[in-house]
Amino acid sequence: MTIGNISPKEKRSRRGKQVVDENAPLLPKRQGEEDGFDEFNGASFTGAVFNLSTTVVGAGIMALPATMKVLGLVPGIALIIFMAFLTEASIELLLRFSRAGKSVSYGGLMGDAFGRFGKGTLQVCVLVNNIGVLIVYMIIIGDVLSGTSSSGAHHAGVLEGWFGEHWWNGRTVVLLVTTLAIFSPLACFKRIDSLRFTSALSVALAVAFLVITVGISIVKLINGGIQMPRLLPDVTDLASVFNLFTVVPVLVTAYICHYNVHSIDNELEEPTQIKGVVRTSLALCSTVYIMTSFFGFLLFGDNTLDDVLANFDSDLGIPYSSVLNDAVRISYAAHLMLVFPIVFYPLRLNLDGLLFPSARPLASSNVRFASITTVLITLIFLGANFIPSIWDAFQFTGATAAVCLGFIFPAAITLRDRHNIATRKDKIFSSFMIVIAVFSNIVAVYSDAYALLKKNASMPE
C-alpha cells in the first residue's frame, strides 16, 4: 500500500484556515478538528523525517537484540521488516481516511469514525502508551548513569564508575537533575517542528551507538571472540512456542509513531511530502533496528539481556573496553533524553483534549500549557523511581495501548468506512491486521503471566 498524493490546494483546504469565513475569529473558541497548526506551514522534509524517525527509534531498540535471542536471527530480522511494512500500511490508512473526513488529528479521525467515545478511547491509549514509554526512557537513563541491581548482581552506572558512589550520583538525584535541566526546557516548545534540531542530534547519537557496537563486533569477530549466533528459535515444547509471542509487544512498541504523524503532516511546507517522509523514516529506522539487533545478538549471544545496554558494563575482551562501554551507554542515554520531548508532545496534547475538550487550543493558554506539562513530567518522574523493569513496561504498553494505536484503530476505521472509500482489499487486510494483533498479544500476555507465576512458584520461601 502507498500513501496517495495530496495536492497542496486540497491539503490547505483540509487544514481549514485558508477557506474559512473572513469574519471568523483569529483563535478558535473550541478545541476540535480545526485547531491544527495552520498559523505555521513551513516544516522541511528533512526536519519532518528527523522528527518522525525520533518518534520511532526510542527505548524499544534496546530490547530488540533480546528478541533475536528468542526468535533467532532469521525469523527476527524477517519480523522487523514485516512490521515496518505493516506500519507503513496502517499509516497510509490513517492519512487516506483523514483526507476523506477532513481530519487534522488522530483523535479527530477516531471521532469522525466512532464519535466522542472513539476519540476519548484514542486519547486514553495515547496517555497509557506514551506515559509508559517515557517512564521506560527515564528508567534506562537512571540505569546508565546511576547503575542498577538485578538478581543479586549490581551493574555500576557511568557516574558511579567515574566518581565512585555518592549521594549526588544516586538514581533519584540524577533523574531529578535530568528532568529539571533537560526534559522540562525541551518540553516547553509549542510546535513540534521546533524540535527538529534536537531530533537530528538524537538520530546522530543513535547512529553513533550503532557504529560503536558494529565496530566492537567486527573487532571481536576478527579476533575469534564471537561464536556463530543462533539462526532459528530453540523450540522444544509448547511453552517455548508460546514464548515466541512475547516479542510481539516489543516489536509493536518499537514502531509506534502514529500519534505524531498528523502533527508532522500538518506542519509540512509541502503537504505532498508526507508519503516520502513516512517511507524514508521507516527505511532509516528499520535499517538501524536490523543492524542493532544483528550486531547486539552477535556480540552477546544467549547472554543478551532484556536491555542490551546492561551488557555494556563488563570487559568486552578488546582494548579500551571501558571507554567503549561508556561511549555506548552515554550516547544512547543522551539519545533518549532528546527523544523525550517528541513523545511528550502528543501526550500533553491528548491529555488536554481529554480534560478540556471545549477549551481554546492548548498553545493559546500558557497557564493550561504549563500546568499540564508540570503534572505529566512529575507523574513520569515518580513512575521511573518506582517501576523497576523495562521489559514489564514494554509488555504492558505493547500488548494494550500500543497495538491499538498502531494497528487495531487504523483497521477499525477502515472497516467502519464512513466515507465509502475502502476497497475490498483494504477491508480484508484490516481484518487480518486485527486478528493477528489480538491473537499475538493475548498469547504474549498469557506466556508472560505463566512464566512469572512459574518463577514465583519455584522461588524458595
Short mmCIF file of C-alpha atoms in Angstrom, two decimals:
data_model
loop_
_atom_site.label_atom_id
_atom_site.label_comp_id
_atom_site.label_asym_id
_atom_site.label_seq_id
_atom_site.Cartn_x
_atom_site.Cartn_y
_atom_site.Cartn_z
CA MET A 1 0.00 0.00 0.00
CA THR A 2 1.12 3.57 -0.65
CA ILE A 3 0.23 6.97 0.66
CA GLY A 4 -1.65 8.73 -2.08
CA ASN A 5 -0.74 12.09 -3.48
CA ILE A 6 -2.40 15.14 -1.98
CA SER A 7 -2.46 18.40 -3.87
CA PRO A 8 -1.38 21.48 -1.88
CA LYS A 9 -4.74 23.06 -2.54
CA GLU A 10 -6.61 20.06 -1.16
CA LYS A 11 -4.31 19.90 1.88
CA ARG A 12 -4.75 23.55 2.71
CA SER A 13 -8.48 23.13 2.39
CA ARG A 14 -8.36 20.20 4.80
CA ARG A 15 -6.38 22.19 7.33
CA GLY A 16 -9.03 24.77 7.25
CA LYS A 17 -7.96 28.32 7.85
CA GLN A 18 -7.41 29.35 4.26
CA VAL A 19 -11.03 28.64 3.41
CA VAL A 20 -12.90 29.80 6.49
CA ASP A 21 -15.03 32.92 6.68
CA GLU A 22 -13.08 36.19 6.75
CA ASN A 23 -15.06 37.24 9.83
CA ALA A 24 -14.05 34.17 11.81
CA PRO A 25 -12.03 34.87 14.99
CA LEU A 26 -8.25 34.55 14.81
CA LEU A 27 -8.28 31.93 17.55
CA PRO A 28 -10.86 29.13 17.58
CA LYS A 29 -13.25 29.16 20.51
CA ARG A 30 -13.15 25.39 20.96
CA GLN A 31 -10.72 22.56 20.59
CA GLY A 32 -11.57 20.35 17.70
CA GLU A 33 -10.77 19.44 14.16
CA GLU A 34 -9.73 22.89 13.09
CA ASP A 35 -7.13 23.59 15.73
CA GLY A 36 -4.17 22.20 13.83
CA PHE A 37 -1.09 24.34 13.35
CA ASP A 38 -2.39 26.40 10.47
CA GLU A 39 -0.50 29.50 11.55
CA PHE A 40 2.70 27.59 10.72
CA ASN A 41 3.09 25.67 7.49
CA GLY A 42 6.80 25.64 6.87
CA ALA A 43 8.41 22.45 8.21
CA SER A 44 11.00 20.98 5.86
CA PHE A 45 11.18 17.42 4.54
CA THR A 46 14.41 16.78 6.45
CA GLY A 47 13.05 18.15 9.71
CA ALA A 48 9.90 16.03 9.36
CA VAL A 49 11.98 12.89 8.69
CA PHE A 50 14.10 13.53 11.78
CA ASN A 51 11.03 14.15 13.96
CA LEU A 52 9.21 11.03 12.77
CA SER A 53 12.37 8.90 12.98
CA THR A 54 12.97 10.13 16.50
CA THR A 55 9.40 9.17 17.40
CA VAL A 56 10.07 5.64 16.10
CA VAL A 57 13.58 5.00 17.44
CA GLY A 58 13.27 5.12 21.20
CA ALA A 59 13.90 2.70 24.04
CA GLY A 60 12.43 -0.21 22.07
CA ILE A 61 15.71 -0.61 20.22
CA MET A 62 17.39 -1.71 23.46
CA ALA A 63 15.10 -4.75 23.71
CA LEU A 64 15.47 -5.81 20.05
CA PRO A 65 18.68 -7.86 20.48
CA ALA A 66 16.80 -9.83 23.18
CA THR A 67 14.09 -10.62 20.61
CA MET A 68 16.82 -12.20 18.46
CA LYS A 69 17.68 -14.41 21.43
CA VAL A 70 14.07 -15.62 21.47
CA LEU A 71 13.45 -15.89 17.71
CA GLY A 72 16.88 -16.46 16.22
CA LEU A 73 18.40 -14.14 13.60
CA VAL A 74 16.46 -15.22 10.50
CA PRO A 75 12.87 -15.02 11.87
CA GLY A 76 13.83 -11.99 13.99
CA ILE A 77 15.10 -9.87 11.11
CA ALA A 78 12.22 -11.02 8.89
CA LEU A 79 9.73 -9.91 11.56
CA ILE A 80 11.37 -6.49 11.89
CA ILE A 81 10.99 -5.96 8.13
CA PHE A 82 7.40 -7.26 8.18
CA MET A 83 6.48 -4.86 11.00
CA ALA A 84 7.92 -1.94 9.00
CA PHE A 85 5.66 -2.72 6.02
CA LEU A 86 2.68 -3.23 8.33
CA THR A 87 3.36 0.14 9.97
CA GLU A 88 3.57 1.92 6.60
CA ALA A 89 0.28 0.34 5.53
CA SER A 90 -1.51 1.35 8.73
CA ILE A 91 -0.26 4.95 8.45
CA GLU A 92 -1.48 5.04 4.84
CA LEU A 93 -4.95 4.09 6.03
CA LEU A 94 -4.90 6.83 8.66
CA LEU A 95 -3.91 9.53 6.18
CA ARG A 96 -6.32 8.41 3.47
CA PHE A 97 -9.31 8.46 5.81
CA SER A 98 -8.11 11.74 7.34
CA ARG A 99 -8.29 13.38 3.92
CA ALA A 100 -11.76 11.96 3.30
CA GLY A 101 -13.06 13.21 6.65
CA LYS A 102 -11.04 16.46 6.66
CA SER A 103 -9.47 15.42 9.97
CA VAL A 104 -6.21 17.02 11.11
CA SER A 105 -5.53 14.77 14.10
CA TYR A 106 -5.66 11.09 15.03
CA GLY A 107 -8.23 11.89 17.71
CA GLY A 108 -10.35 13.79 15.22
CA LEU A 109 -10.21 10.84 12.83
CA MET A 110 -11.37 8.44 15.56
CA GLY A 111 -14.10 10.91 16.45
CA ASP A 112 -15.19 11.07 12.83
CA ALA A 113 -15.44 7.27 12.67
CA PHE A 114 -16.77 6.42 16.13
CA GLY A 115 -17.93 9.66 17.71
CA ARG A 116 -16.91 11.04 21.09
CA PHE A 117 -16.31 7.57 22.52
CA GLY A 118 -13.83 6.74 19.76
CA LYS A 119 -11.91 9.97 20.22
CA GLY A 120 -11.80 9.51 24.00
CA THR A 121 -10.58 5.92 23.66
CA LEU A 122 -7.78 7.05 21.36
CA GLN A 123 -6.72 9.76 23.79
CA VAL A 124 -6.63 7.31 26.71
CA CYS A 125 -4.48 4.90 24.67
CA VAL A 126 -2.02 7.68 23.81
CA LEU A 127 -1.80 8.54 27.51
CA VAL A 128 -1.14 4.93 28.56
CA ASN A 129 1.36 4.26 25.77
CA ASN A 130 3.34 7.49 25.99
CA ILE A 131 3.48 7.65 29.79
CA GLY A 132 4.71 4.04 29.81
CA VAL A 133 7.32 4.73 27.12
CA LEU A 134 8.60 7.89 28.82
CA ILE A 135 8.88 6.06 32.15
CA VAL A 136 10.98 3.44 30.35
CA TYR A 137 13.21 6.22 28.97
CA MET A 138 13.82 7.55 32.47
CA ILE A 139 14.46 4.06 33.87
CA ILE A 140 17.12 3.40 31.22
CA ILE A 141 18.75 6.80 31.78
CA GLY A 142 18.83 6.08 35.52
CA ASP A 143 20.31 2.62 34.92
CA VAL A 144 23.00 4.01 32.61
CA LEU A 145 24.08 6.94 34.76
CA SER A 146 23.49 5.61 38.29
CA GLY A 147 23.52 1.83 37.91
CA THR A 148 21.00 -0.86 38.76
CA SER A 149 20.77 -4.12 40.68
CA SER A 150 19.18 -7.27 39.24
CA SER A 151 19.05 -10.84 40.57
CA GLY A 152 21.58 -10.02 43.27
CA ALA A 153 24.09 -8.53 40.81
CA HIS A 154 24.89 -4.83 40.72
CA HIS A 155 25.56 -3.14 37.36
CA ALA A 156 27.51 0.04 38.01
CA GLY A 157 26.41 3.24 36.29
CA VAL A 158 28.71 5.53 34.33
CA LEU A 159 28.85 8.21 37.04
CA GLU A 160 29.45 5.60 39.73
CA GLY A 161 32.31 4.16 37.69
CA TRP A 162 33.89 7.56 37.19
CA PHE A 163 33.47 9.13 40.65
CA GLY A 164 32.53 6.32 42.99
CA GLU A 165 29.27 6.05 44.91
CA HIS A 166 27.97 9.38 46.24
CA TRP A 167 24.59 10.85 47.14
CA TRP A 168 24.69 13.25 44.19
CA ASN A 169 25.04 10.47 41.58
CA GLY A 170 22.30 8.34 43.09
CA ARG A 171 19.35 7.42 40.88
CA THR A 172 16.80 9.87 42.30
CA VAL A 173 19.12 12.88 42.23
CA VAL A 174 20.39 12.13 38.71
CA LEU A 175 16.84 11.75 37.35
CA LEU A 176 15.73 14.93 39.13
CA VAL A 177 18.60 16.96 37.63
CA THR A 178 17.97 15.45 34.18
CA THR A 179 14.26 16.29 34.46
CA LEU A 180 14.82 19.89 35.51
CA ALA A 181 17.79 20.67 33.25
CA ILE A 182 16.86 18.78 30.05
CA PHE A 183 13.32 17.38 29.93
CA SER A 184 11.49 20.43 31.25
CA PRO A 185 13.06 23.05 28.91
CA LEU A 186 12.62 20.83 25.83
CA ALA A 187 9.01 20.07 26.78
CA CYS A 188 8.15 23.78 26.67
CA PHE A 189 8.15 24.09 22.87
CA LYS A 190 4.65 24.56 21.49
CA ARG A 191 5.43 23.44 17.93
CA ILE A 192 6.82 20.04 17.06
CA ASP A 193 8.97 21.45 14.25
CA SER A 194 10.90 23.42 16.90
CA LEU A 195 12.40 20.08 17.95
CA ARG A 196 13.88 19.29 14.52
CA PHE A 197 17.46 20.09 15.58
CA THR A 198 17.35 18.04 18.78
CA SER A 199 15.71 15.26 16.74
CA ALA A 200 18.57 15.36 14.22
CA LEU A 201 21.07 15.15 17.07
CA SER A 202 19.16 12.25 18.65
CA VAL A 203 19.26 10.30 15.37
CA ALA A 204 23.01 11.01 15.13
CA LEU A 205 23.51 9.68 18.67
CA ALA A 206 21.56 6.51 17.83
CA VAL A 207 23.77 6.03 14.79
CA ALA A 208 26.88 6.63 16.95
CA PHE A 209 25.68 3.91 19.34
CA LEU A 210 25.18 1.60 16.37
CA VAL A 211 28.59 2.37 14.80
CA ILE A 212 30.41 1.65 18.07
CA THR A 213 28.50 -1.61 18.56
CA VAL A 214 29.26 -2.71 14.99
CA GLY A 215 32.93 -1.80 15.42
CA ILE A 216 33.23 -3.82 18.64
CA SER A 217 31.54 -6.81 16.97
CA ILE A 218 33.85 -6.70 13.94
CA VAL A 219 36.99 -6.48 16.11
CA LYS A 220 35.87 -9.43 18.23
CA LEU A 221 34.91 -11.36 15.09
CA ILE A 222 38.38 -10.85 13.62
CA ASN A 223 39.97 -11.93 16.90
CA GLY A 224 37.81 -15.06 17.02
CA GLY A 225 35.99 -13.94 20.15
CA ILE A 226 32.49 -14.44 18.72
CA GLN A 227 30.64 -17.68 18.13
CA MET A 228 28.12 -18.32 15.36
CA PRO A 229 24.78 -16.87 16.54
CA ARG A 230 21.64 -18.96 16.56
CA LEU A 231 19.71 -18.54 13.31
CA LEU A 232 16.42 -20.19 14.34
CA PRO A 233 14.41 -20.33 17.59
CA ASP A 234 15.01 -23.07 20.11
CA VAL A 235 11.61 -24.79 20.22
CA THR A 236 11.38 -27.82 22.49
CA ASP A 237 7.84 -27.82 23.90
CA LEU A 238 4.54 -25.91 23.88
CA ALA A 239 5.79 -23.39 26.43
CA SER A 240 8.72 -22.48 24.17
CA VAL A 241 6.27 -21.94 21.29
CA PHE A 242 4.20 -19.55 23.41
CA ASN A 243 7.39 -17.78 24.45
CA LEU A 244 7.99 -16.77 20.83
CA PHE A 245 4.96 -14.48 21.01
CA THR A 246 6.44 -12.45 23.88
CA VAL A 247 8.49 -10.50 21.32
CA VAL A 248 5.36 -9.15 19.59
CA PRO A 249 4.59 -6.33 22.10
CA VAL A 250 8.25 -5.26 21.96
CA LEU A 251 8.22 -5.05 18.15
CA VAL A 252 4.85 -3.27 18.18
CA THR A 253 6.17 -0.67 20.63
CA ALA A 254 9.33 -0.24 18.55
CA TYR A 255 7.37 1.05 15.52
CA ILE A 256 4.63 3.12 17.16
CA CYS A 257 4.74 6.66 15.74
CA HIS A 258 1.13 7.06 14.57
CA TYR A 259 0.18 9.62 17.21
CA ASN A 260 2.72 12.12 15.77
CA VAL A 261 2.03 11.60 12.05
CA HIS A 262 -0.78 14.18 11.84
CA SER A 263 1.19 16.84 13.76
CA ILE A 264 4.18 16.38 11.44
CA ASP A 265 1.94 16.26 8.36
CA ASN A 266 0.12 19.46 9.36
CA GLU A 267 3.36 21.43 9.62
CA LEU A 268 4.96 20.30 6.34
CA GLU A 269 5.98 23.07 3.94
CA GLU A 270 4.91 20.87 1.02
CA PRO A 271 1.94 18.64 2.00
CA THR A 272 2.67 16.13 -0.77
CA GLN A 273 5.91 15.20 1.00
CA ILE A 274 4.25 13.15 3.74
CA LYS A 275 4.49 9.99 1.62
CA GLY A 276 8.26 10.35 1.30
CA VAL A 277 8.64 11.37 4.95
CA VAL A 278 6.94 8.19 6.19
CA ARG A 279 8.83 5.87 3.85
CA THR A 280 12.21 7.49 4.45
CA SER A 281 11.74 7.43 8.22
CA LEU A 282 10.65 3.79 8.29
CA ALA A 283 13.51 2.75 5.98
CA LEU A 284 16.05 4.56 8.18
CA CYS A 285 14.62 3.16 11.41
CA SER A 286 14.35 -0.39 10.05
CA THR A 287 18.00 -0.28 8.99
CA VAL A 288 19.04 0.88 12.46
CA TYR A 289 16.83 -1.80 14.07
CA ILE A 290 18.18 -4.64 11.92
CA MET A 291 21.81 -3.69 12.45
CA THR A 292 21.38 -3.16 16.19
CA SER A 293 19.57 -6.49 16.57
CA PHE A 294 22.10 -8.38 14.47
CA PHE A 295 25.29 -6.99 15.96
CA GLY A 296 23.92 -6.82 19.51
CA PHE A 297 22.98 -10.50 19.41
CA LEU A 298 26.21 -11.35 17.58
CA LEU A 299 28.20 -9.67 20.34
CA PHE A 300 26.50 -11.21 23.37
CA GLY A 301 24.69 -14.30 22.01
CA ASP A 302 22.47 -16.11 24.50
CA ASN A 303 23.82 -13.84 27.28
CA THR A 304 21.97 -10.88 25.75
CA LEU A 305 19.93 -9.16 28.46
CA ASP A 306 16.42 -7.68 28.08
CA ASP A 307 18.07 -4.23 27.99
CA VAL A 308 21.22 -4.72 25.90
CA LEU A 309 22.78 -1.59 27.44
CA ALA A 310 23.14 -3.59 30.66
CA ASN A 311 25.56 -5.89 28.79
CA PHE A 312 27.97 -2.99 28.32
CA ASP A 313 29.18 -2.92 31.92
CA SER A 314 31.81 -5.66 31.76
CA ASP A 315 35.09 -6.35 29.98
CA LEU A 316 34.44 -6.76 26.24
CA GLY A 317 37.75 -8.53 25.68
CA ILE A 318 39.19 -5.81 23.43
CA PRO A 319 41.44 -2.75 24.01
CA TYR A 320 39.81 0.34 25.54
CA SER A 321 36.86 -1.78 26.66
CA SER A 322 35.79 0.54 29.49
CA VAL A 323 35.96 3.63 27.24
CA LEU A 324 33.83 1.94 24.57
CA ASN A 325 31.34 0.72 27.17
CA ASP A 326 30.90 4.27 28.46
CA ALA A 327 30.64 5.69 24.92
CA VAL A 328 27.87 3.21 24.03
CA ARG A 329 25.87 3.86 27.17
CA ILE A 330 26.28 7.65 27.21
CA SER A 331 25.43 8.05 23.51
CA TYR A 332 22.18 6.17 23.92
CA ALA A 333 21.24 7.80 27.21
CA ALA A 334 21.71 11.19 25.51
CA HIS A 335 19.62 9.95 22.56
CA LEU A 336 16.74 9.08 24.90
CA MET A 337 16.95 12.48 26.57
CA LEU A 338 16.37 14.11 23.17
CA VAL A 339 13.61 11.67 22.19
CA PHE A 340 11.68 12.53 25.36
CA PRO A 341 10.11 15.82 24.12
CA ILE A 342 8.99 14.26 20.81
CA VAL A 343 6.98 11.59 22.64
CA PHE A 344 5.87 14.06 25.33
CA TYR A 345 4.38 16.46 22.75
CA PRO A 346 1.35 14.31 21.72
CA LEU A 347 0.95 13.10 25.32
CA ARG A 348 0.30 16.64 26.54
CA LEU A 349 -1.94 17.44 23.56
CA ASN A 350 -4.15 14.38 24.11
CA LEU A 351 -4.45 14.85 27.86
CA ASP A 352 -5.57 18.44 27.27
CA GLY A 353 -8.10 17.28 24.69
CA LEU A 354 -9.43 14.68 27.12
CA LEU A 355 -9.73 17.06 30.07
CA PHE A 356 -10.70 20.26 28.24
CA PRO A 357 -12.50 19.29 25.01
CA SER A 358 -14.29 22.64 24.73
CA ALA A 359 -11.39 24.92 25.61
CA ARG A 360 -9.28 27.03 23.26
CA PRO A 361 -6.25 25.31 21.67
CA LEU A 362 -3.59 24.45 24.24
CA ALA A 363 -0.91 26.60 22.58
CA SER A 364 -3.01 29.72 23.24
CA SER A 365 -3.28 29.15 27.01
CA ASN A 366 0.03 29.49 28.86
CA VAL A 367 -1.46 28.57 32.23
CA ARG A 368 -3.06 25.36 30.98
CA PHE A 369 0.05 24.51 28.97
CA ALA A 370 2.37 24.94 31.96
CA SER A 371 0.04 23.13 34.39
CA ILE A 372 -0.41 20.03 32.20
CA THR A 373 3.30 19.93 31.41
CA THR A 374 4.24 20.08 35.10
CA VAL A 375 1.75 17.40 36.16
CA LEU A 376 2.80 14.97 33.41
CA ILE A 377 6.54 15.38 33.98
CA THR A 378 6.05 14.87 37.74
CA LEU A 379 4.00 11.71 37.14
CA ILE A 380 6.63 10.28 34.78
CA PHE A 381 9.43 11.10 37.22
CA LEU A 382 7.64 9.30 40.07
CA GLY A 383 6.88 6.30 37.85
CA ALA A 384 10.54 5.97 36.85
CA ASN A 385 11.54 5.81 40.51
CA PHE A 386 9.07 3.06 41.41
CA ILE A 387 8.84 0.80 38.32
CA PRO A 388 11.98 -1.38 38.06
CA SER A 389 11.67 -3.36 34.80
CA ILE A 390 11.60 -2.01 31.23
CA TRP A 391 10.58 -5.45 29.87
CA ASP A 392 7.43 -5.47 32.01
CA ALA A 393 6.61 -1.94 30.87
CA PHE A 394 7.07 -2.88 27.20
CA GLN A 395 4.89 -5.97 27.60
CA PHE A 396 2.07 -3.94 29.16
CA THR A 397 2.08 -0.96 26.79
CA GLY A 398 2.85 -3.06 23.70
CA ALA A 399 0.06 -5.55 24.35
CA THR A 400 -2.56 -2.89 25.15
CA ALA A 401 -2.33 0.75 24.09
CA ALA A 402 0.45 0.44 21.50
CA VAL A 403 -1.20 -2.33 19.48
CA CYS A 404 -4.43 -0.31 19.45
CA LEU A 405 -2.72 2.87 18.26
CA GLY A 406 -0.62 1.16 15.62
CA PHE A 407 -2.91 -1.46 14.13
CA ILE A 408 -6.33 -2.03 15.68
CA PHE A 409 -7.60 1.57 15.43
CA PRO A 410 -6.47 2.14 11.79
CA ALA A 411 -8.06 -1.22 10.84
CA ALA A 412 -11.28 -0.40 12.71
CA ILE A 413 -11.53 2.99 10.96
CA THR A 414 -11.16 1.22 7.61
CA LEU A 415 -13.83 -1.36 8.41
CA ARG A 416 -16.18 1.39 9.66
CA ASP A 417 -15.62 3.20 6.32
CA ARG A 418 -17.88 6.18 6.97
CA HIS A 419 -16.92 7.80 3.64
CA ASN A 420 -17.20 4.66 1.48
CA ILE A 421 -13.62 4.80 0.20
CA ALA A 422 -12.30 1.44 1.46
CA THR A 423 -11.70 -1.25 -1.16
CA ARG A 424 -12.36 -4.94 -0.62
CA LYS A 425 -8.60 -5.44 -0.33
CA ASP A 426 -8.44 -2.75 2.40
CA LYS A 427 -11.14 -4.50 4.43
CA ILE A 428 -9.54 -7.94 4.09
CA PHE A 429 -6.17 -6.50 5.12
CA SER A 430 -7.71 -4.65 8.08
CA SER A 431 -9.48 -7.79 9.30
CA PHE A 432 -6.20 -9.69 9.05
CA MET A 433 -4.40 -6.94 10.98
CA ILE A 434 -6.92 -7.02 13.84
CA VAL A 435 -6.93 -10.83 14.11
CA ILE A 436 -3.12 -11.06 14.11
CA ALA A 437 -2.74 -8.19 16.60
CA VAL A 438 -5.32 -9.52 19.07
CA PHE A 439 -4.20 -13.16 18.88
CA SER A 440 -0.47 -12.40 19.16
CA ASN A 441 -0.86 -10.09 22.12
CA ILE A 442 -3.24 -12.39 24.02
CA VAL A 443 -0.72 -15.23 23.66
CA ALA A 444 2.13 -12.89 24.65
CA VAL A 445 0.36 -11.73 27.81
CA TYR A 446 -0.56 -15.32 28.70
CA SER A 447 3.01 -16.50 28.17
CA ASP A 448 4.46 -13.70 30.31
CA ALA A 449 1.93 -14.31 33.08
CA TYR A 450 2.62 -18.07 33.00
CA ALA A 451 6.39 -17.51 33.15
CA LEU A 452 6.01 -15.08 36.06
CA LEU A 453 3.80 -17.46 38.04
CA LYS A 454 6.18 -20.33 37.35
CA LYS A 455 9.13 -18.22 38.50
CA ASN A 456 7.35 -17.21 41.71
CA ALA A 457 6.33 -20.80 42.43
CA SER A 458 9.93 -22.01 42.09
CA MET A 459 11.36 -19.35 44.41
CA PRO A 460 12.22 -20.60 47.92
CA GLU A 461 10.11 -19.22 50.71
#
